[in-house]
CSV table of C-alpha atoms in Angstrom, one decimal:
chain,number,residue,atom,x,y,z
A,1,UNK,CA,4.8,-17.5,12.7
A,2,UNK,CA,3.8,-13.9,13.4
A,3,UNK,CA,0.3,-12.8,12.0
A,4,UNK,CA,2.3,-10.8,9.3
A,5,UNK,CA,4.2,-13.4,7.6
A,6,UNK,CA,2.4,-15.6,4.5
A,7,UNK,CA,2.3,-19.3,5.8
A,8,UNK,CA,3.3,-20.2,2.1
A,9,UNK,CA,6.2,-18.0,1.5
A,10,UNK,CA,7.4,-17.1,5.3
A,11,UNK,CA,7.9,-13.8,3.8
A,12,UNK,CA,6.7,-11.0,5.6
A,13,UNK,CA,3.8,-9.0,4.6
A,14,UNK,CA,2.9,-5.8,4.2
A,15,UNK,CA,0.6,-4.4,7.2
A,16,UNK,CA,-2.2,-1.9,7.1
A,17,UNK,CA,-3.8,-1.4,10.8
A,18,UNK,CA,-6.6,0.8,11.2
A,19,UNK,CA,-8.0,2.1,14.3
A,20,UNK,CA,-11.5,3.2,13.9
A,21,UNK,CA,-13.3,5.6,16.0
A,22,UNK,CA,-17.2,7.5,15.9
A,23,UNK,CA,-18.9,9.2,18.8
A,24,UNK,CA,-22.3,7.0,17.9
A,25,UNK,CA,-20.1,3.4,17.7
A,26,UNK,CA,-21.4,2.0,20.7
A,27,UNK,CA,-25.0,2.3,20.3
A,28,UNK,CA,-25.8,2.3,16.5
A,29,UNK,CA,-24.0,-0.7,15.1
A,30,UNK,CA,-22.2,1.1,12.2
A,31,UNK,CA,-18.6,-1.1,12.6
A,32,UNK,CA,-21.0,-4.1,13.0
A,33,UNK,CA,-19.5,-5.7,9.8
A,34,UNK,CA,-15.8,-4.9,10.6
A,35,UNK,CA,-14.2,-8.2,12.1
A,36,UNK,CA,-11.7,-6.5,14.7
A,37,UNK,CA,-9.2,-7.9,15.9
A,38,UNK,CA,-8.9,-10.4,13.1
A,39,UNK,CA,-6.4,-10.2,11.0
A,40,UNK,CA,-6.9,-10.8,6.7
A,41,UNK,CA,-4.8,-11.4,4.1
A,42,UNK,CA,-5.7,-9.5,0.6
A,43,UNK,CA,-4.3,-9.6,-2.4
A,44,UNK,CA,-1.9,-7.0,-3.3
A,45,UNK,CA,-3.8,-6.1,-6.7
A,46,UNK,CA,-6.8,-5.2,-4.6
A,47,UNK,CA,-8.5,-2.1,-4.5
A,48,UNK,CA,-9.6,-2.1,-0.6
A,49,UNK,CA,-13.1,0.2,-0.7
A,50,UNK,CA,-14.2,1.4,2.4
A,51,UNK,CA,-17.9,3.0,2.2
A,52,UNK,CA,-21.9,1.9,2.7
A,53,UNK,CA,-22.7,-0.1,0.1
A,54,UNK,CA,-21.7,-3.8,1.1
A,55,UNK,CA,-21.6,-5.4,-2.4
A,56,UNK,CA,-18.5,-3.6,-3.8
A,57,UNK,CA,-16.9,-2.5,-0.4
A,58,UNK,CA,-14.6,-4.8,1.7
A,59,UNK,CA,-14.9,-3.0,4.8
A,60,UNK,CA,-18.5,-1.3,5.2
A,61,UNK,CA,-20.3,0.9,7.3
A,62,UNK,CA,-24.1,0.8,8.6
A,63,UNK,CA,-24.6,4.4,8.3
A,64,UNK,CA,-26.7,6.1,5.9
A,65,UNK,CA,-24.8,9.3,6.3
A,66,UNK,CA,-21.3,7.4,4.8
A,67,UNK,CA,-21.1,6.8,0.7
A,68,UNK,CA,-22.1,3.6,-1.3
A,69,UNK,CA,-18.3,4.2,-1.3
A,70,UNK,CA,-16.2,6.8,0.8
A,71,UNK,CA,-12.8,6.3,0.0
A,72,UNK,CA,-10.0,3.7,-1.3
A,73,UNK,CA,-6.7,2.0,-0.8
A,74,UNK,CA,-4.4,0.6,-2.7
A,75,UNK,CA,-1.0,-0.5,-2.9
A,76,UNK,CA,1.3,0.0,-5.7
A,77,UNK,CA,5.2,0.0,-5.6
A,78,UNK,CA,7.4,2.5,-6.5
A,79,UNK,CA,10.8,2.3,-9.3
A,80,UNK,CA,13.0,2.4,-6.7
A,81,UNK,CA,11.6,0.5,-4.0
A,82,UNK,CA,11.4,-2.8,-3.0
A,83,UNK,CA,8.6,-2.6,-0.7
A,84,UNK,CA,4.5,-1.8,-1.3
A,85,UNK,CA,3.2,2.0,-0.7
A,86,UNK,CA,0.1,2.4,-0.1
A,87,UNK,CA,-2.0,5.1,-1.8
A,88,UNK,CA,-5.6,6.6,-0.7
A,89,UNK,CA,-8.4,8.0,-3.3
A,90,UNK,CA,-11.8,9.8,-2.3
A,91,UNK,CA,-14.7,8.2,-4.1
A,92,UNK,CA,-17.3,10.2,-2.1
A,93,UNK,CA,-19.0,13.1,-4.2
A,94,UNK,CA,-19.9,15.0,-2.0
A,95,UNK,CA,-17.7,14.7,1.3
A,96,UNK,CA,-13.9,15.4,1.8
A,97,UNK,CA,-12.0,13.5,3.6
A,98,UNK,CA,-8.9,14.7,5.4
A,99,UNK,CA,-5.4,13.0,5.2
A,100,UNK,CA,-3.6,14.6,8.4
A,101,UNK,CA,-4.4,18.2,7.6
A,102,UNK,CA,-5.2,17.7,3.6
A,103,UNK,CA,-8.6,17.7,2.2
A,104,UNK,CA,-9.0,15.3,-0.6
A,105,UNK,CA,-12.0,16.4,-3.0
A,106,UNK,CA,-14.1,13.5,-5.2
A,107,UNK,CA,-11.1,11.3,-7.0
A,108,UNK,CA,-8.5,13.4,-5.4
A,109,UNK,CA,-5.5,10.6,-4.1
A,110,UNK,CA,-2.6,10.9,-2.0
A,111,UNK,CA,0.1,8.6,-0.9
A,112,UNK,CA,-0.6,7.7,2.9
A,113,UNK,CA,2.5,7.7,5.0
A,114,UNK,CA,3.2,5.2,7.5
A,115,UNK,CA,1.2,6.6,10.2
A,116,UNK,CA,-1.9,9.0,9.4
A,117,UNK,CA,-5.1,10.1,10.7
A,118,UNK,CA,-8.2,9.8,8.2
A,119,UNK,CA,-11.1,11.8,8.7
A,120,UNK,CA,-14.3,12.2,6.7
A,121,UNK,CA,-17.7,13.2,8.9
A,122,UNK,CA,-17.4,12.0,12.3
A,123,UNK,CA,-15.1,9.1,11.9
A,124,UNK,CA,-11.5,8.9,12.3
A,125,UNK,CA,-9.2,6.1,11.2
A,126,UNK,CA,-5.7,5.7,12.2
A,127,UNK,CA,-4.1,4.0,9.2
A,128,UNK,CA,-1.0,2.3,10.7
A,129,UNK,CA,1.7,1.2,7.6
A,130,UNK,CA,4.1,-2.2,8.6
A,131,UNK,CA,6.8,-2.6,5.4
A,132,UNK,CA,6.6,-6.5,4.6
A,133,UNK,CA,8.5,-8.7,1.6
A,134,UNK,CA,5.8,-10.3,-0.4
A,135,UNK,CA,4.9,-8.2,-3.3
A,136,UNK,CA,1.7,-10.9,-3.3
A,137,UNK,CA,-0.3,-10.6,-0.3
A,138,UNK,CA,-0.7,-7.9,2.4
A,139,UNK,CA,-2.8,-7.8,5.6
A,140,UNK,CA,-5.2,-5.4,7.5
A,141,UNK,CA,-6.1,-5.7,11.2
A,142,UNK,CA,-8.9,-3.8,12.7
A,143,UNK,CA,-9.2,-2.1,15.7
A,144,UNK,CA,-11.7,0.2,17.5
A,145,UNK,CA,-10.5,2.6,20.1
A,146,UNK,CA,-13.0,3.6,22.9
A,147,UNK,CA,-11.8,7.1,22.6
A,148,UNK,CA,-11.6,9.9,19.9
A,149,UNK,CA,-8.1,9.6,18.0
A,150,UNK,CA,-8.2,13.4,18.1
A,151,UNK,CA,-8.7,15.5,20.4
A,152,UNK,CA,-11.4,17.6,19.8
A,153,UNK,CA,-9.7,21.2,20.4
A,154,UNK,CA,-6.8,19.8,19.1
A,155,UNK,CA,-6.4,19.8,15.8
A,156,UNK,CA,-8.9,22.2,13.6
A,157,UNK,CA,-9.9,20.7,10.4
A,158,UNK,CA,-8.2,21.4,7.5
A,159,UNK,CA,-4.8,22.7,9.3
A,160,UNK,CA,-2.0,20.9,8.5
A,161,UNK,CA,-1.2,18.1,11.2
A,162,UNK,CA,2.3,16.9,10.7
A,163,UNK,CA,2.6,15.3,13.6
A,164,UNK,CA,-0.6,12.5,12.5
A,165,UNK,CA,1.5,12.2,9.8
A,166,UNK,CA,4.9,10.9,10.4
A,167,UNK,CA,7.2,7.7,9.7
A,168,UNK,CA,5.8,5.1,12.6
A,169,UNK,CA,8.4,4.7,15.3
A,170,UNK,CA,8.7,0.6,14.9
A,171,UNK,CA,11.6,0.6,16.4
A,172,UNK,CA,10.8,1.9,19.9
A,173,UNK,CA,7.4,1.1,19.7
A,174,UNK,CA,6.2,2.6,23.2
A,175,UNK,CA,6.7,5.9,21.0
A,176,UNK,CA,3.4,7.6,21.1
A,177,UNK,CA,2.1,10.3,19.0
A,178,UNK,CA,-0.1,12.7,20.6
A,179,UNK,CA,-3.0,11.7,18.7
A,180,UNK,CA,-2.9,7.8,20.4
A,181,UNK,CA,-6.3,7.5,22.3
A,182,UNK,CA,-4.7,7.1,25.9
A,183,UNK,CA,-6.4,4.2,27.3
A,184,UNK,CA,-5.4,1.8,24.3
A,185,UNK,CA,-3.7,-1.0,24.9
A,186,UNK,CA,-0.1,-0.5,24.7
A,187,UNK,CA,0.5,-2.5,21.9
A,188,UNK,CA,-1.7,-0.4,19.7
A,189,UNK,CA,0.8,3.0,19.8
B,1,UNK,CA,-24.9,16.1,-29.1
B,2,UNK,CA,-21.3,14.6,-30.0
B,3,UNK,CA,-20.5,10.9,-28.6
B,4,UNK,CA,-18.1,12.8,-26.2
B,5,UNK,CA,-21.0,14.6,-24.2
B,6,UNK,CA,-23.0,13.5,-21.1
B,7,UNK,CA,-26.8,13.0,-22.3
B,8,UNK,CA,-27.9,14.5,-18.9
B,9,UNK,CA,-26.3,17.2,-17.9
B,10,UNK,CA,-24.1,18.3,-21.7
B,11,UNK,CA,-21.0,18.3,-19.7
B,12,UNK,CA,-18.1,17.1,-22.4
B,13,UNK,CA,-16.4,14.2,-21.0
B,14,UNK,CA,-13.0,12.6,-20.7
B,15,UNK,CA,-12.9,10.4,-23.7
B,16,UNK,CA,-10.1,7.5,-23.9
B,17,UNK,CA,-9.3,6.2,-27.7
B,18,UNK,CA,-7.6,2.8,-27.5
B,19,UNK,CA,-6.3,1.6,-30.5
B,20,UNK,CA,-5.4,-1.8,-30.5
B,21,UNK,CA,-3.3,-4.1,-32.5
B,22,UNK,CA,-1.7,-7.8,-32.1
B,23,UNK,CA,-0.1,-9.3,-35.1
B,24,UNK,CA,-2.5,-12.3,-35.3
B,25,UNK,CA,-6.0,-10.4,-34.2
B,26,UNK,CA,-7.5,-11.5,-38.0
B,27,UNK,CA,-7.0,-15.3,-37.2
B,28,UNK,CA,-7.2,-15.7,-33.8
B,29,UNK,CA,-10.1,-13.6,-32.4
B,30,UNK,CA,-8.3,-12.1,-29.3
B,31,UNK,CA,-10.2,-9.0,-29.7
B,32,UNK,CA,-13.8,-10.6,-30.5
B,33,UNK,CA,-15.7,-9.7,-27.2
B,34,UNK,CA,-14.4,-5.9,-27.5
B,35,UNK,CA,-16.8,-3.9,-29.3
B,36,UNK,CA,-15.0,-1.9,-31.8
B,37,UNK,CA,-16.3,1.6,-32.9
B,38,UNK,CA,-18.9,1.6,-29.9
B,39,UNK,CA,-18.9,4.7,-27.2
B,40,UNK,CA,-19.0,3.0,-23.9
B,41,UNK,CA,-20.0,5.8,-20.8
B,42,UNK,CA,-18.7,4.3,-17.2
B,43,UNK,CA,-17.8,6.1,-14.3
B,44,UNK,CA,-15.1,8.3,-13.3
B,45,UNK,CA,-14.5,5.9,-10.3
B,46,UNK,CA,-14.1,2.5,-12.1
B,47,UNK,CA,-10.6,0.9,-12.1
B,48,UNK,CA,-10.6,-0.3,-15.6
B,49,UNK,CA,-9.2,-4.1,-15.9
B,50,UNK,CA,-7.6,-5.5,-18.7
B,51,UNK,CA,-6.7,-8.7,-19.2
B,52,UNK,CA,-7.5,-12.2,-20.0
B,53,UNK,CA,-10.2,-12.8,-16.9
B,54,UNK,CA,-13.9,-11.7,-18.2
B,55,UNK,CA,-15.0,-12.1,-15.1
B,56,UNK,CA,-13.0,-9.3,-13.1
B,57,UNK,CA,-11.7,-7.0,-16.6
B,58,UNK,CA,-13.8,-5.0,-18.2
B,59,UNK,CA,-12.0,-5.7,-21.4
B,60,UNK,CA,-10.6,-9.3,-22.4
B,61,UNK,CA,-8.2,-10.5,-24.6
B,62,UNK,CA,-9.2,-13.8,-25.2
B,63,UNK,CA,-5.4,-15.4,-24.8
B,64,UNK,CA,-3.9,-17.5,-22.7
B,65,UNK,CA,-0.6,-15.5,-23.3
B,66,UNK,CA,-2.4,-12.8,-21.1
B,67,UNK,CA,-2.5,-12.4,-17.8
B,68,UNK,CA,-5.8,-12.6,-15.5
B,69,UNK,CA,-5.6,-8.8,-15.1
B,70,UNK,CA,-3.0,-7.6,-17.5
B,71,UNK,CA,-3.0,-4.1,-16.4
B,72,UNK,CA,-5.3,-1.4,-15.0
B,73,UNK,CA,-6.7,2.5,-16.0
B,74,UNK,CA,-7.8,4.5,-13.6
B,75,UNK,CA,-9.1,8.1,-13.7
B,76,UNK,CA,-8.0,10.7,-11.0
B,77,UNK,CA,-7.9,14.5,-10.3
B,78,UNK,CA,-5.1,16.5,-9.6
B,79,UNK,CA,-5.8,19.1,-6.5
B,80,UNK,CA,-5.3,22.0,-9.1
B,81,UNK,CA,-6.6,20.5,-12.0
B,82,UNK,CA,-10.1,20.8,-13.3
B,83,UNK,CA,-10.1,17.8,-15.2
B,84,UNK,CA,-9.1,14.3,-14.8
B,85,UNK,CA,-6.1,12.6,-15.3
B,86,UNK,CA,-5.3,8.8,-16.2
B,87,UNK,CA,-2.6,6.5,-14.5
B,88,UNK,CA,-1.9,2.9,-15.6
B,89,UNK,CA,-0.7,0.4,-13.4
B,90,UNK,CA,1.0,-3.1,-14.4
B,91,UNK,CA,-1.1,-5.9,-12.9
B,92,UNK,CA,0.5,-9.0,-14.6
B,93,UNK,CA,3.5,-10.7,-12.3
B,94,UNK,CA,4.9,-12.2,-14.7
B,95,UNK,CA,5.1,-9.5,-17.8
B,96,UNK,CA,6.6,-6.1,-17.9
B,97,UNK,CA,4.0,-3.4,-19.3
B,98,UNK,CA,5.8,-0.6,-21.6
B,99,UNK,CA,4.3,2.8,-21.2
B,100,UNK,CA,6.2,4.5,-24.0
B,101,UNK,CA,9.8,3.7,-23.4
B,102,UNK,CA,9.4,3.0,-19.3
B,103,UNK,CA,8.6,-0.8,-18.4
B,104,UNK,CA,6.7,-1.2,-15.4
B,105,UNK,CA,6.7,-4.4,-13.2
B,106,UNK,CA,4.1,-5.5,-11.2
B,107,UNK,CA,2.3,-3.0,-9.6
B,108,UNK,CA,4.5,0.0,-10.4
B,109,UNK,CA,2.5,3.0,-12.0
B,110,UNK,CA,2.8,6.1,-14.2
B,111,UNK,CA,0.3,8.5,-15.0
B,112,UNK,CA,-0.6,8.5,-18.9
B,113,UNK,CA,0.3,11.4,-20.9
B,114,UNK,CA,-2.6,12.7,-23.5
B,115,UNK,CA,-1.0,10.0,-26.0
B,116,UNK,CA,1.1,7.1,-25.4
B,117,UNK,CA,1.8,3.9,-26.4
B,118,UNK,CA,1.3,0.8,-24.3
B,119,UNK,CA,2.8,-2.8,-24.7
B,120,UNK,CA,2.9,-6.2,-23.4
B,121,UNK,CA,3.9,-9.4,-25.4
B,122,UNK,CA,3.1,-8.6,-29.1
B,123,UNK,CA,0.0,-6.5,-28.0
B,124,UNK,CA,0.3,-2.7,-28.8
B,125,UNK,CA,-2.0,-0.3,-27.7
B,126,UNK,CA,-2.1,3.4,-28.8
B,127,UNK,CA,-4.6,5.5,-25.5
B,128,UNK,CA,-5.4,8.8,-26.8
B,129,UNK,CA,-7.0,11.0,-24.3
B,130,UNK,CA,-9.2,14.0,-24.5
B,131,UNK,CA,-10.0,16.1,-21.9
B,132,UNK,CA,-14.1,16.6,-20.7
B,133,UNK,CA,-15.8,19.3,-18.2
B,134,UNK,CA,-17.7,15.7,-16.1
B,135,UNK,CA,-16.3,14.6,-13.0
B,136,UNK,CA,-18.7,12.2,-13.2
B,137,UNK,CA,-18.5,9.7,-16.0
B,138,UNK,CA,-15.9,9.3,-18.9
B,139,UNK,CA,-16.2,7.4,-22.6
B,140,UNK,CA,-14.0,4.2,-23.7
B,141,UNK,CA,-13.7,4.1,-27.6
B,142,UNK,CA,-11.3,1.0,-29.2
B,143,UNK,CA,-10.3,0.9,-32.4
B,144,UNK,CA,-8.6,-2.1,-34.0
B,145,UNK,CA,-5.3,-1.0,-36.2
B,146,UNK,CA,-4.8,-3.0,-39.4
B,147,UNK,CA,-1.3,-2.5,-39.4
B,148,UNK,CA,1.6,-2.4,-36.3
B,149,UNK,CA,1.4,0.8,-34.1
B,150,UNK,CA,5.0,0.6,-33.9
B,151,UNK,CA,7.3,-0.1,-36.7
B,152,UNK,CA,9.5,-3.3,-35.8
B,153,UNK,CA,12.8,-1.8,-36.4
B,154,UNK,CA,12.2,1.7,-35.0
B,155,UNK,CA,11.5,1.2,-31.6
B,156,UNK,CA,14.1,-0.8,-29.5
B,157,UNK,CA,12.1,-1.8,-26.2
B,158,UNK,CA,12.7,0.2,-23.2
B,159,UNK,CA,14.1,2.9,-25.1
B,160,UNK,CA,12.7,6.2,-24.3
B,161,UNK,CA,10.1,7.1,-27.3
B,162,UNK,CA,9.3,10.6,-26.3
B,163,UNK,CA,7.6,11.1,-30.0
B,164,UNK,CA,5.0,8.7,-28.7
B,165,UNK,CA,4.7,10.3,-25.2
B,166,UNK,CA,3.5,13.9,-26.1
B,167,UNK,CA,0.3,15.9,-25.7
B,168,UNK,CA,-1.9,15.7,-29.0
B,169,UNK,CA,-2.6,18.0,-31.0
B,170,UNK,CA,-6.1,18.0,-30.7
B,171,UNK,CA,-6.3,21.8,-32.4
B,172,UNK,CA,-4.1,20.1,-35.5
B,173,UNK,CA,-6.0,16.7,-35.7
B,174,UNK,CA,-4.3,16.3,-39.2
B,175,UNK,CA,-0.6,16.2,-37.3
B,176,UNK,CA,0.3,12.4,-37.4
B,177,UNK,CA,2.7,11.1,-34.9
B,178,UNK,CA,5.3,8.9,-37.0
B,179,UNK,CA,4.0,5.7,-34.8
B,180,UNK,CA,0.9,6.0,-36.4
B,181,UNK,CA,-0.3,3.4,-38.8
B,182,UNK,CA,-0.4,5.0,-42.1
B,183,UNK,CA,-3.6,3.1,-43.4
B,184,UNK,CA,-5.8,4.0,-40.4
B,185,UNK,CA,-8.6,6.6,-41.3
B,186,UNK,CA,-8.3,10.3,-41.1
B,187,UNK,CA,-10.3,10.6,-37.8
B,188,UNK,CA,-7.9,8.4,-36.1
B,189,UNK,CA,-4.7,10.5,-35.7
């Protein structure tokens, strides 16, 4: 059984990777909390809240600079599809966080496509979309890449970055975007 | 200072009027842990639960006919909006939500218009929203309806009912919408 199938149903489930990266990662602890590597199943109806305040946020992070909560996801389906879309919300008064080149204000939301950088501060998250059957269950793996996802004179803040922001190439997965750290491992772009 | 105005900084805020009726709320006390005719302040970020669980929804209905989360409220701003807008999104598997004359299965979502009718099972909700200058906090208000929202035989489920979906005439508060129950008091449509 792959990691993205329910061992109840066999069906497949829906996949959210995220590939986190800050400058200060190695030395101040902030992803300390973050399980990588280890994939977990959630239910659907969840509201996943990323931020600082470890009582109401699943995934947290040890940084007084970041929000009691920075930013949500949350899946929700469409009318005419049969498979989850995922949608993300800024809960953070007072900083935006940029969706590829978009700047979401306080409650702003947009729906995340398959592949997207997230920025807010110094972090970046690569938010990495796998379709799956269950309408039930779906399942987040963490990663942390050794390098910026961005390359610092790459891609100004607040331009539009279609290129973060593009269907993922599943089926020829040694496809990489431009904004893959280089020294990942392979199977992470 | 009106019920509809933040104590601390006099910002109006969004209010939500839910008016609620079941067809045996006298007998069987479905509605006894919702406080009727009380202002409730929470904040713009909650996702408000409804449903059968007390633990996880804000508000219960105290029947095993309802789901653990029946359905959810959320607020959200538009990027070129001021003010806040409200989605619902069906959280039951195993009941179809009506929002006005579009059923939504589990997890599908619309965004609420200023007035609208929502049903499940025999429950009918009538969510009235006014719009507020705070970004920070909004105001619940329930009423219980003595008599149906609906009238049985005028309605058809899952026909459109764009008479219930419209903005309200909040400059005309004596305009009645013909799904209104005729016995309700003045202040209530």
């Amino acid at each position: 059984m792959s990691s993205f199938e329910d061992a109840d149903t066999e069906e497949t489930v829906t996949s959210l990777r995220v590939t986190v990266y800050h400058p200060g990662q190695t030395q101040s602890g902030i992803f300390q909390s973050i399980r990588f590597s280890n994939p977990e199943k959630l239910p659907s109806s969840e509201v996943v809240k990323f931020g600082r305040n470890s009582t109401v946020c699943r995934y947290t992070f040890q940084d007084k600079q970041v929000s009691r909560v920075q930013f949500s996801l949350q899946l929700f389906k469409k009318f005419d599809s049969s498979v989850l879309s995922l949608e993300i919300k800024n809960m953070s008064r007072r900083t935006g966080l940029l969706v590829g080149g978009t700047e979401l204000g306080y409650l702003n939301k947009v729906e995340l496509p398959y592949r997207c950088v997230v920025r807010f501060g110094e972090y970046q998250l690569l938010v990495e979309k796998q379709d799956g059957e269950s309408l039930e269950f779906f399942e987040t793996l963490f990663t942390m890449s050794p390098r910026p996802l961005l390359q610092e004179h790459g891609w100004p803040a607040g331009k539009p970055t279609p290129e973060l922001c593009r269907p993922p190439p599943w089926s020829a997965q040694t496809t990489c975007l431009s904004a893959c750290p280089t020294e990942m491992d392979e199977n992470e772009c």
